[in-house]
Short mmCIF file of C-alpha atoms and ligand atoms in Angstrom, two decimals:
data_model
loop_
_atom_site.label_atom_id
_atom_site.label_comp_id
_atom_site.label_asym_id
_atom_site.label_seq_id
_atom_site.Cartn_x
_atom_site.Cartn_y
_atom_site.Cartn_z
CA MET D 185 90.22 149.34 135.84
CA PHE D 186 93.21 151.33 137.26
CA TYR D 187 97.32 151.21 136.35
CA ASN D 188 100.42 151.31 137.98
CA SER D 189 103.42 152.45 137.19
CA THR D 190 106.45 150.15 137.28
CA ARG D 191 108.46 152.14 139.67
CA SER D 192 105.67 153.17 141.83
CA ASN D 193 103.05 150.61 142.85
CA GLN D 194 101.41 154.38 144.92
CA THR D 195 100.61 155.65 141.67
CA LYS D 196 97.31 154.74 140.32
CA VAL D 197 95.43 156.44 137.32
CA SER D 198 92.72 155.36 134.81
CA SER D 199 93.84 154.20 131.10
CA ALA D 200 92.70 157.68 129.87
CA GLN D 201 95.63 159.41 131.78
CA ALA D 202 97.54 156.29 130.98
CA ILE D 203 97.68 157.27 127.51
CA THR D 204 97.01 160.97 127.30
CA GLN D 205 100.71 160.99 129.41
CA GLY D 206 102.44 157.71 127.89
CA ILE D 207 104.74 157.36 130.76
CA SER D 208 105.26 157.80 134.48
CA LYS D 209 106.70 160.83 136.43
CA GLU D 210 109.20 158.77 137.64
CA GLY D 211 110.57 156.62 134.59
CA GLY D 212 108.72 154.06 134.62
CA LEU D 213 105.88 152.15 132.92
CA PHE D 214 102.24 152.06 133.28
CA VAL D 215 101.22 148.67 133.32
CA PRO D 216 97.28 147.26 134.52
CA GLU D 217 96.95 146.04 137.94
CA SER D 218 95.69 143.41 136.68
CA LEU D 219 95.22 141.54 133.73
CA PRO D 220 91.32 140.21 132.75
CA GLN D 221 90.76 136.29 132.55
CA LEU D 222 89.63 135.20 129.20
CA ASP D 223 88.73 131.30 130.30
CA ALA D 224 87.72 128.69 127.17
CA SER D 225 83.82 129.63 126.82
CA VAL D 226 84.90 132.86 126.81
CA LEU D 227 87.29 132.18 124.15
CA GLN D 228 84.32 130.48 122.12
CA GLU D 229 82.77 132.85 121.90
CA LEU D 230 84.83 134.67 120.27
CA VAL D 231 85.30 131.91 118.08
CA GLU D 232 82.33 133.09 115.50
CA LYS D 233 83.85 137.11 115.87
CA SER D 234 85.19 139.58 113.22
CA TYR D 235 88.33 140.90 114.47
CA VAL D 236 86.80 144.15 114.86
CA GLU D 237 84.73 142.52 117.68
CA ARG D 238 87.85 140.94 119.22
CA ALA D 239 89.38 144.22 119.37
CA GLU D 240 86.11 145.81 120.80
CA PHE D 241 86.18 142.33 123.29
CA ILE D 242 89.93 142.88 124.78
CA LEU D 243 89.89 146.78 124.65
CA GLY D 244 86.52 146.84 126.46
CA LYS D 245 88.30 144.70 129.79
CA PHE D 246 91.27 146.96 129.72
CA LEU D 247 89.51 150.28 129.17
CA THR D 248 87.02 150.33 131.30
CA ASP D 249 87.15 154.27 131.34
CA PHE D 250 85.85 154.49 127.90
CA THR D 251 82.09 154.14 127.02
CA GLN D 252 80.85 150.97 124.89
CA GLU D 253 80.21 153.92 122.10
CA GLU D 254 84.23 155.36 122.41
CA ILE D 255 85.69 151.59 121.81
CA CYS D 256 83.48 151.18 118.89
CA HIS D 257 84.29 153.87 117.39
CA CYS D 258 88.36 153.92 118.16
CA ALA D 259 88.13 149.91 117.21
CA GLN D 260 85.79 150.21 113.75
CA SER D 261 87.92 153.34 112.64
CA ALA D 262 90.97 152.10 112.57
CA TYR D 263 90.27 148.38 111.72
CA ASN D 264 88.13 148.14 108.88
CA ASP D 265 89.12 147.44 104.74
CA THR D 266 89.83 151.11 104.10
CA LYS D 267 92.74 150.41 106.14
CA PHE D 268 93.81 147.09 105.89
CA LYS D 269 94.13 145.12 102.95
CA THR D 270 90.63 143.08 104.08
CA ASN D 271 88.37 143.15 107.57
CA GLN D 272 90.41 140.13 108.61
CA ILE D 273 93.45 142.56 108.89
CA ALA D 274 95.72 140.40 110.99
CA GLU D 275 96.04 137.65 108.51
CA LEU D 276 97.22 133.94 108.40
CA SER D 277 99.22 131.74 105.97
CA HIS D 278 100.14 127.96 106.56
CA LEU D 279 103.84 127.85 105.93
CA THR D 280 103.62 124.06 106.83
CA GLU D 281 100.77 121.83 108.52
CA ASN D 282 101.78 123.50 112.37
CA THR D 283 103.45 126.37 111.02
CA TYR D 284 101.65 129.43 110.27
CA MET D 285 102.93 133.07 110.00
CA LEU D 286 100.30 135.61 111.67
CA GLU D 287 101.22 138.43 108.96
CA LEU D 288 100.70 141.66 110.67
CA TRP D 289 101.28 144.14 107.51
CA HIS D 290 98.85 144.12 105.47
CA GLY D 291 98.17 147.96 107.04
CA PRO D 292 99.05 150.84 105.02
CA THR D 293 102.31 151.19 106.12
CA CYS D 294 103.30 147.49 104.74
CA ALA D 295 104.47 147.19 108.40
CA PHE D 296 103.17 145.67 112.03
CA LYS D 297 103.80 148.39 113.46
CA ASP D 298 100.28 149.77 112.11
CA MET D 299 98.24 147.58 114.26
CA ALA D 300 99.02 150.08 116.93
CA LEU D 301 99.36 152.71 115.23
CA GLN D 302 96.49 152.95 113.35
CA ILE D 303 94.17 152.87 116.58
CA LEU D 304 96.73 154.58 118.71
CA PRO D 305 95.02 158.71 117.57
CA TYR D 306 91.13 157.12 117.88
CA LEU D 307 92.59 156.22 121.90
CA LEU D 308 94.54 159.19 122.30
CA THR D 309 92.06 161.89 120.96
CA THR D 310 89.55 160.05 123.71
CA SER D 311 91.49 159.93 126.41
CA ALA D 312 92.93 163.96 125.81
CA LYS D 313 89.18 164.79 126.32
CA LYS D 314 88.31 163.27 129.02
CA VAL D 315 91.97 163.99 130.84
CA ALA D 316 93.15 167.22 129.06
CA LYS D 317 89.34 168.69 128.36
CA ASP D 318 90.11 169.11 124.83
CA LYS D 319 94.35 170.20 124.04
CA GLU D 320 95.10 170.22 120.49
CA ILE D 321 98.14 167.17 120.88
CA VAL D 322 101.51 167.70 119.33
CA ILE D 323 102.47 164.37 118.75
CA LEU D 324 106.98 164.70 118.56
CA VAL D 325 108.84 161.39 116.90
CA ALA D 326 112.52 160.68 116.40
CA THR D 327 111.89 157.50 113.77
CA SER D 328 115.18 155.04 111.74
CA GLY D 329 112.48 154.39 109.17
CA ASP D 330 109.49 151.72 110.10
CA THR D 331 107.46 154.36 113.12
CA GLY D 332 107.73 157.04 111.50
CA LYS D 333 105.77 156.32 108.26
CA ALA D 334 103.36 154.01 111.02
CA ALA D 335 102.56 156.94 112.85
CA LEU D 336 102.25 159.35 110.05
CA GLU D 337 99.47 157.28 108.70
CA GLY D 338 97.55 157.02 111.65
CA PHE D 339 97.67 160.34 112.59
CA LYS D 340 97.07 162.13 108.97
CA ASP D 341 94.11 164.25 109.24
CA VAL D 342 92.88 163.21 113.01
CA PRO D 343 91.62 166.24 114.32
CA GLY D 344 92.59 167.13 117.66
CA THR D 345 96.09 166.43 116.10
CA ARG D 346 99.53 167.77 114.83
CA MET D 347 102.68 165.26 114.39
CA LEU D 348 106.10 166.08 113.21
CA VAL D 349 108.57 163.24 112.50
CA PHE D 350 111.73 163.64 112.06
CA TYR D 351 114.21 161.43 110.87
CA PRO D 352 117.89 160.60 109.94
CA GLU D 353 118.68 162.31 107.09
CA ASP D 354 121.63 158.93 105.83
CA GLY D 355 119.37 156.69 108.18
CA VAL D 356 116.96 154.98 106.60
CA SER D 357 116.55 153.42 102.90
CA ALA D 358 115.14 154.84 100.01
CA MET D 359 112.10 153.42 100.57
CA GLN D 360 111.13 154.34 103.57
CA LYS D 361 112.47 158.56 103.24
CA ARG D 362 110.35 158.27 100.03
CA GLN D 363 107.21 156.93 102.03
CA MET D 364 107.97 159.97 104.41
CA THR D 365 108.64 162.97 102.71
CA THR D 366 106.00 161.88 99.95
CA GLN D 367 102.75 161.65 103.31
CA GLU D 368 99.55 163.39 103.35
CA GLY D 369 97.50 164.74 105.87
CA ASN D 370 97.23 168.74 106.57
CA ASN D 371 98.31 168.33 110.21
CA VAL D 372 101.77 166.51 109.72
CA ALA D 373 105.08 167.83 108.08
CA VAL D 374 108.54 165.41 108.57
CA CYS D 375 111.90 166.51 108.40
CA ALA D 376 115.50 165.20 107.46
CA ILE D 377 118.58 166.23 110.58
CA LYS D 378 121.48 166.14 109.75
CA GLY D 379 123.02 163.77 112.30
CA ASN D 380 121.93 159.87 112.86
CA PHE D 381 118.91 158.68 115.07
CA ASP D 382 120.11 159.34 118.44
CA ASP D 383 120.39 163.10 117.46
CA ALA D 384 116.80 162.96 116.40
CA GLN D 385 115.53 161.22 119.04
CA THR D 386 117.58 163.80 122.21
CA GLY D 387 116.81 167.33 119.91
CA VAL D 388 113.27 165.33 120.70
CA LYS D 389 113.29 164.78 123.99
CA LYS D 390 114.65 168.12 124.72
CA ILE D 391 112.04 169.42 122.88
CA PHE D 392 109.51 167.57 124.87
CA THR D 393 111.29 168.31 128.54
CA ASP D 394 112.06 172.71 127.86
CA PRO D 395 109.98 174.48 129.87
CA ALA D 396 109.27 177.59 127.68
CA VAL D 397 108.17 175.14 125.05
CA VAL D 398 105.31 173.46 127.22
CA LYS D 399 104.45 176.77 128.51
CA LYS D 400 104.17 178.14 125.16
CA LEU D 401 102.02 175.41 124.10
CA ALA D 402 100.18 175.58 127.89
CA ASP D 403 99.33 178.96 126.66
CA HIS D 404 97.35 178.07 123.46
CA ASN D 405 95.36 175.49 124.64
CA MET D 406 98.18 172.41 122.61
CA MET D 407 99.94 169.76 124.85
CA PHE D 408 102.96 167.41 124.17
CA SER D 409 102.53 163.74 123.65
CA SER D 410 103.80 160.49 122.26
CA ALA D 411 103.63 158.30 120.29
CA ASN D 412 106.11 155.31 120.92
CA SER D 413 106.08 152.19 122.00
CA ILE D 414 105.93 152.59 125.46
CA ASN D 415 103.00 153.84 125.41
CA TRP D 416 99.92 151.61 126.53
CA GLY D 417 97.83 153.13 123.73
CA ARG D 418 100.25 150.83 121.66
CA LEU D 419 100.57 147.64 123.81
CA LEU D 420 96.89 146.88 124.40
CA PRO D 421 95.75 146.60 120.84
CA GLN D 422 98.89 144.33 120.16
CA ILE D 423 97.36 142.26 122.97
CA VAL D 424 94.23 141.53 120.64
CA TYR D 425 95.78 140.05 117.55
CA TYR D 426 97.61 137.14 119.46
CA VAL D 427 93.17 136.68 121.47
CA SER D 428 92.16 136.77 117.53
CA THR D 429 94.50 134.09 116.04
CA TYR D 430 94.52 131.45 118.48
CA CYS D 431 90.35 132.09 118.33
CA GLN D 432 90.73 132.19 114.45
CA LEU D 433 93.16 128.54 114.16
CA VAL D 434 90.08 127.60 116.19
CA LYS D 435 87.24 128.34 113.63
CA GLU D 436 89.31 127.16 111.15
CA GLN D 437 89.27 123.86 112.93
CA GLN D 438 93.40 124.21 112.65
CA ILE D 439 93.40 123.53 116.60
CA LYS D 440 91.04 122.07 119.88
CA MET D 441 90.05 124.68 122.15
CA GLY D 442 92.84 124.39 124.60
CA GLU D 443 94.99 123.48 122.72
CA THR D 444 98.51 124.56 123.46
CA VAL D 445 100.19 126.84 121.04
CA ASN D 446 103.67 127.98 120.84
CA VAL D 447 104.45 132.17 119.77
CA VAL D 448 107.38 133.17 118.20
CA VAL D 449 108.28 136.83 117.48
CA PRO D 450 111.50 138.92 115.93
CA THR D 451 112.24 141.27 118.64
CA GLY D 452 112.98 144.37 118.91
CA ASN D 453 111.67 146.65 121.64
CA PHE D 454 109.79 143.79 123.10
CA GLY D 455 106.52 145.18 122.79
CA ASN D 456 105.35 142.77 120.26
CA ILE D 457 106.33 139.72 122.79
CA LEU D 458 105.35 141.35 125.90
CA ALA D 459 101.45 141.79 123.77
CA ALA D 460 102.04 137.42 123.58
CA TYR D 461 103.09 137.45 127.14
CA TYR D 462 100.16 139.08 128.72
CA ALA D 463 97.53 137.34 126.15
CA LYS D 464 99.19 133.75 128.02
CA LYS D 465 98.63 135.32 131.08
CA MET D 466 95.17 136.50 130.88
CA GLY D 467 94.08 132.74 129.83
CA LEU D 468 95.12 131.74 126.42
CA PRO D 469 96.85 128.42 125.81
CA VAL D 470 100.21 129.56 125.04
CA GLY D 471 103.21 127.40 125.85
CA LYS D 472 106.97 128.96 125.55
CA LEU D 473 107.55 132.17 123.95
CA ILE D 474 110.25 131.68 121.78
CA CYS D 475 111.94 135.85 120.84
CA ALA D 476 113.70 136.10 118.32
CA SER D 477 116.71 138.74 117.92
CA ASN D 478 119.41 139.44 114.64
CA ALA D 479 123.32 140.44 115.68
CA ASN D 480 122.33 142.58 118.11
CA ASN D 481 121.55 139.84 120.86
CA VAL D 482 121.43 141.05 123.99
CA LEU D 483 117.67 139.86 124.98
CA THR D 484 119.08 135.88 123.46
CA GLU D 485 121.90 136.31 126.08
CA PHE D 486 119.64 138.12 128.73
CA ILE D 487 117.11 135.43 129.09
CA GLN D 488 120.08 132.66 128.83
CA THR D 489 121.72 134.09 131.30
CA GLY D 490 119.99 136.80 133.57
CA THR D 491 122.53 139.09 132.62
CA TYR D 492 121.48 142.19 130.71
CA ASN D 493 124.00 144.32 129.48
CA ARG D 494 123.48 146.97 127.15
CA VAL D 495 127.28 147.44 126.96
CA ARG D 496 128.57 145.90 123.77
CA ASP D 497 129.00 147.04 120.07
CA PHE D 498 125.84 148.54 117.57
CA HIS D 499 125.39 146.27 114.70
CA THR D 500 123.33 148.05 111.89
CA THR D 501 122.04 144.36 110.19
CA ILE D 502 119.98 143.60 107.32
CA SER D 503 116.73 143.76 109.77
CA PRO D 504 117.02 147.57 111.34
CA SER D 505 113.56 147.83 113.43
CA MET D 506 115.65 145.22 115.40
CA ASP D 507 119.04 147.39 115.92
CA ILE D 508 118.49 147.68 119.56
CA LEU D 509 120.22 147.88 122.53
CA ILE D 510 117.83 148.89 124.85
CA SER D 511 114.71 147.51 125.16
CA SER D 512 112.00 149.48 127.10
CA ASN D 513 109.23 146.97 127.40
CA LEU D 514 111.44 144.62 128.43
CA GLU D 515 111.11 146.77 132.34
CA ARG D 516 106.83 145.60 132.20
CA LEU D 517 107.97 141.85 132.03
CA LEU D 518 109.95 142.40 134.87
CA TYR D 519 108.23 143.59 137.29
CA ASP D 520 105.28 141.07 136.41
CA MET D 521 107.68 138.26 137.39
CA CYS D 522 108.60 139.97 140.42
CA GLY D 523 105.73 140.18 142.13
CA LYS D 524 105.05 144.11 141.39
CA ASP D 525 108.05 144.91 143.55
CA ASP D 526 108.58 148.15 142.54
CA ALA D 527 111.78 149.10 144.29
CA LYS D 528 113.17 146.00 142.62
CA ILE D 529 112.36 147.63 139.00
CA ALA D 530 113.89 151.33 140.34
CA GLU D 531 116.58 149.44 141.40
CA TRP D 532 117.87 147.11 138.22
CA PHE D 533 116.84 150.15 135.80
CA LYS D 534 119.04 152.61 138.17
CA ALA D 535 121.98 150.32 137.18
CA LEU D 536 121.42 149.85 133.86
CA ASN D 537 121.13 153.89 133.69
CA GLU D 538 123.99 153.60 135.40
CA THR D 539 126.47 150.79 134.87
CA GLY D 540 124.46 149.44 131.76
CA THR D 541 123.96 146.47 133.51
CA TYR D 542 121.43 144.38 135.89
CA THR D 543 121.20 140.74 137.03
CA VAL D 544 117.93 139.79 137.80
CA ASP D 545 117.45 137.19 140.87
CA SER D 546 117.11 133.65 140.90
CA GLY D 547 113.16 133.95 141.15
CA VAL D 548 112.44 135.50 138.00
CA LYS D 549 115.39 133.78 136.27
CA ALA D 550 113.63 130.45 137.02
CA LYS D 551 110.38 132.45 135.55
CA LEU D 552 112.07 133.14 131.80
CA ASP D 553 113.14 129.98 131.59
CA GLU D 554 109.65 128.90 132.15
CA GLU D 555 107.96 130.81 130.09
CA PHE D 556 110.65 132.04 127.40
CA TYR D 557 112.95 130.40 125.25
CA ALA D 558 115.94 133.01 122.66
CA ALA D 559 118.10 132.85 120.18
CA CYS D 560 119.59 135.09 117.50
CA CYS D 561 121.46 134.98 114.04
CA ASP D 562 123.09 137.16 111.45
CA ASP D 563 123.11 139.41 108.45
CA GLN D 564 123.44 135.87 106.32
CA GLU D 565 122.07 132.80 108.20
CA THR D 566 119.05 135.27 107.83
CA LYS D 567 119.47 135.36 103.88
CA ALA D 568 119.71 131.57 104.32
CA THR D 569 116.80 131.50 106.44
CA ILE D 570 114.54 133.57 102.89
CA LYS D 571 116.48 131.64 100.96
CA GLN D 572 115.87 128.03 102.31
CA ILE D 573 111.57 129.33 103.09
CA PHE D 574 111.11 130.66 99.67
CA ASP D 575 113.17 127.22 98.18
CA ARG D 576 111.36 124.59 100.42
CA TYR D 577 107.78 126.83 100.71
CA SER D 578 107.38 129.39 97.50
CA TYR D 579 106.64 131.32 100.72
CA VAL D 580 109.14 134.84 100.94
CA CYS D 581 109.62 136.80 104.06
CA ASP D 582 111.39 139.66 104.86
CA THR D 583 114.18 139.59 107.15
CA HIS D 584 112.44 140.73 110.21
CA THR D 585 110.09 137.67 109.96
CA ALA D 586 113.19 135.34 108.78
CA VAL D 587 114.81 135.95 112.32
CA ALA D 588 112.04 134.36 114.03
CA VAL D 589 111.94 131.62 111.05
CA LYS D 590 115.18 131.04 111.85
CA ALA D 591 114.35 130.65 115.74
CA ALA D 592 111.37 128.69 115.08
CA MET D 593 113.28 126.05 113.47
CA ASP D 594 116.66 126.31 115.43
CA TYR D 595 113.23 125.51 119.01
CA ARG D 596 111.98 122.89 117.05
CA GLU D 597 115.17 120.75 117.20
CA LYS D 598 116.52 121.78 119.99
CA THR D 599 113.85 120.54 122.26
CA GLY D 600 111.72 118.30 120.17
CA ASP D 601 108.41 120.44 120.74
CA GLN D 602 106.22 119.97 118.27
CA ALA D 603 103.37 122.08 119.57
CA LYS D 604 101.35 124.26 116.39
CA MET D 605 103.38 127.76 116.41
CA ILE D 606 102.47 130.70 115.30
CA ILE D 607 105.26 132.63 113.56
CA ALA D 608 104.83 136.80 113.54
CA SER D 609 105.36 138.29 110.31
CA THR D 610 106.33 141.46 110.92
CA ALA D 611 106.68 143.52 107.90
CA SER D 612 106.04 143.07 104.05
CA PRO D 613 109.20 141.49 102.03
CA TYR D 614 108.51 144.54 99.19
CA LYS D 615 109.71 146.73 102.02
CA PHE D 616 113.36 144.92 102.22
CA ALA D 617 113.14 144.08 98.48
CA ASN D 618 117.08 145.29 98.69
CA SER D 619 117.60 142.51 101.51
CA VAL D 620 115.08 139.81 100.10
CA LEU D 621 116.65 139.81 96.47
CA ASP D 622 120.14 138.98 98.03
CA ALA D 623 118.94 136.36 99.57
CA ILE D 624 116.95 134.78 96.60
CA CYS D 625 118.82 135.30 93.85
CA GLY D 626 121.71 137.37 93.97
CA GLU D 627 120.57 139.91 91.37
CA VAL D 628 119.55 143.45 92.72
CA PRO D 629 118.49 146.19 90.25
CA GLU D 630 119.57 149.87 91.30
CA ASP D 631 116.49 151.04 90.99
CA ASP D 632 114.19 150.50 94.07
CA TYR D 633 111.15 150.26 91.60
CA ALA D 634 112.58 147.58 89.12
CA GLN D 635 113.36 145.61 92.51
CA LEU D 636 110.06 145.46 93.50
CA ASP D 637 108.60 144.18 90.15
CA LYS D 638 111.41 141.99 89.95
CA LEU D 639 110.24 140.76 93.47
CA TYR D 640 107.45 140.04 91.96
CA GLU D 641 108.07 138.19 88.63
CA LEU D 642 110.44 135.72 91.31
CA SER D 643 107.08 135.77 93.70
CA HIS D 644 103.81 136.36 92.02
CA LEU D 645 103.01 138.38 95.80
CA GLU D 646 101.10 141.09 95.12
CA ILE D 647 103.04 144.02 95.41
CA PRO D 648 100.84 146.76 98.30
CA LYS D 649 99.88 149.05 96.10
CA ALA D 650 100.83 151.54 99.04
CA LEU D 651 104.39 150.98 98.23
CA ALA D 652 104.09 151.29 94.24
CA GLU D 653 102.24 154.29 94.18
CA LEU D 654 104.89 156.15 95.78
CA LYS D 655 106.54 156.09 91.97
CA GLU D 656 103.63 158.58 91.10
CA LYS D 657 103.30 160.79 94.51
CA GLU D 658 105.20 164.51 94.54
CA ILE D 659 108.20 165.10 97.72
CA ARG D 660 105.69 167.09 100.29
CA PHE D 661 109.06 167.46 102.42
CA SER D 662 112.58 168.02 101.56
CA SER D 663 114.16 170.48 103.96
CA SER D 664 116.64 169.47 106.47
CA ILE D 665 118.08 170.77 109.08
CA THR D 666 120.34 170.52 112.25
CA LYS D 667 119.67 169.06 115.50
CA GLU D 668 119.91 172.84 116.74
CA GLU D 669 116.99 174.21 114.47
CA MET D 670 114.56 171.68 115.55
CA GLU D 671 112.93 173.64 118.06
CA ASP D 672 112.83 176.53 116.15
CA THR D 673 110.82 174.00 112.91
CA VAL D 674 108.73 172.30 116.25
CA LEU D 675 107.52 176.73 116.77
CA GLN D 676 107.15 177.70 113.20
CA MET D 677 105.53 174.23 112.19
CA LEU D 678 102.35 175.68 115.14
CA HIS D 679 102.73 179.01 113.96
CA LEU D 680 104.36 179.94 117.38
CA ASP D 681 106.99 181.74 116.29
C1 PLP T 42 108.83 147.70 115.33
C2 PLP T 42 109.07 146.54 114.51
C3 PLP T 42 109.72 144.75 115.50
C4 PLP T 42 110.30 145.00 116.47
O1 PLP T 42 109.44 144.86 117.29
P1 PLP T 42 108.96 145.32 118.95
O2 PLP T 42 107.25 145.42 119.33
O3 PLP T 42 110.13 146.19 119.14
O4 PLP T 42 109.94 144.37 119.58
C5 PLP T 42 110.08 143.78 114.29
N1 PLP T 42 110.05 143.91 113.09
C6 PLP T 42 108.90 144.97 112.34
C7 PLP T 42 109.03 144.92 110.57
C8 PLP T 42 109.13 146.46 113.33
O5 PLP T 42 108.95 146.94 112.58
#
């Protein structure tokens, strides 16, 4: 299996190269040349397998330059019950007789980013051994919350890697800040920036591309790599849980092999829902892909009209991990839908960069209509949905998942389609206890840990150990710097100053 770039079909690299490099030189994203096909008999074989075995099977189809031992090592190191709550890894909860919640947040940081960031360090170090001659990998992350913590947990004490995370001092929740500043591990560091997320992101990009810094690293047998969600090594593990969940539903006799199910995904950077689209293209019997957005509804508008327009107000919402105006992974979808027309993709994304907007052609629009349904809701509706689901089903969902539940209800009402639905549940409600409590009972204790206790009293849902334990953990990283000091901080951490 080789990988092309969405902006250059001439580019052809191995999976190890795609994962190590992260993004193609001309700015395109790496995509597999073709998608392996899973027919009913292959799926049937996976029905009796465990999550980790299903992962090994799917990964093996894409990472053909990895040995079987390497693939097993990566999958088994990431997906086990020391990292996740149980060996089920992706847990299914029944909301109604035809609606299933796919809980992707039973990993170490209580958000779905763990599904990919627990395995990425193994995929990346295995890849770097093949194409980068055992260089030490240095990863810089700018985060607005969930990604930073999940990346830190994934990479902590992984031999051959170093990680430095920058977060905006006043731009993350108290719980998210505590999760990061108490981070353990001898190869990681965390630093607050006096500025916003964009300052952190711009600073990281500048360091990445500064020739003097890059050379200093190279002289010491180090190289930069990236853990952000456009890396193929983050997307691929997400295909696994859609295939696995379908097989699990067959195993539990909830569906018949071949039965079509719809998938609903609370969407930000379009990674999670793109993985569901790829699973469908591989032959998984998926019907509609329902793309749910919050008040930042650029994707809803795009799917409904065919015009993408990022020139609009940015809304800070109670589902912050979906507060995004440029959904990077959409580029991969459009590349597939326009028949791998790399020139067209380059043109559209150049227009996005220069004017903030582009419009797809009628062929792509027709495919969007066929595959997708889009809906959005604001914070008020998100809270009302949390309350409604809690009152009706005694199920507590977090603020991101609630946006998806609302879209699922919209879809059923508008279309009458009663096919079974899998709703991706992307964070533990305890991670956003403040907004969840506000929605359910309107009373929110001041103290973060009192909020966890109060939500427990109401829901009797187990408090994730990882969050409860934070109270006892010492703060390891308390430095706060200006954006001008970021480069020096990186060099100091690597002892290259
Ligand atoms: C990152 C994130 C999302 C959005 O996922 P994308 O793959 O970026 O679309 C949704 N919910 C939560 C809780 C997240 O952390």
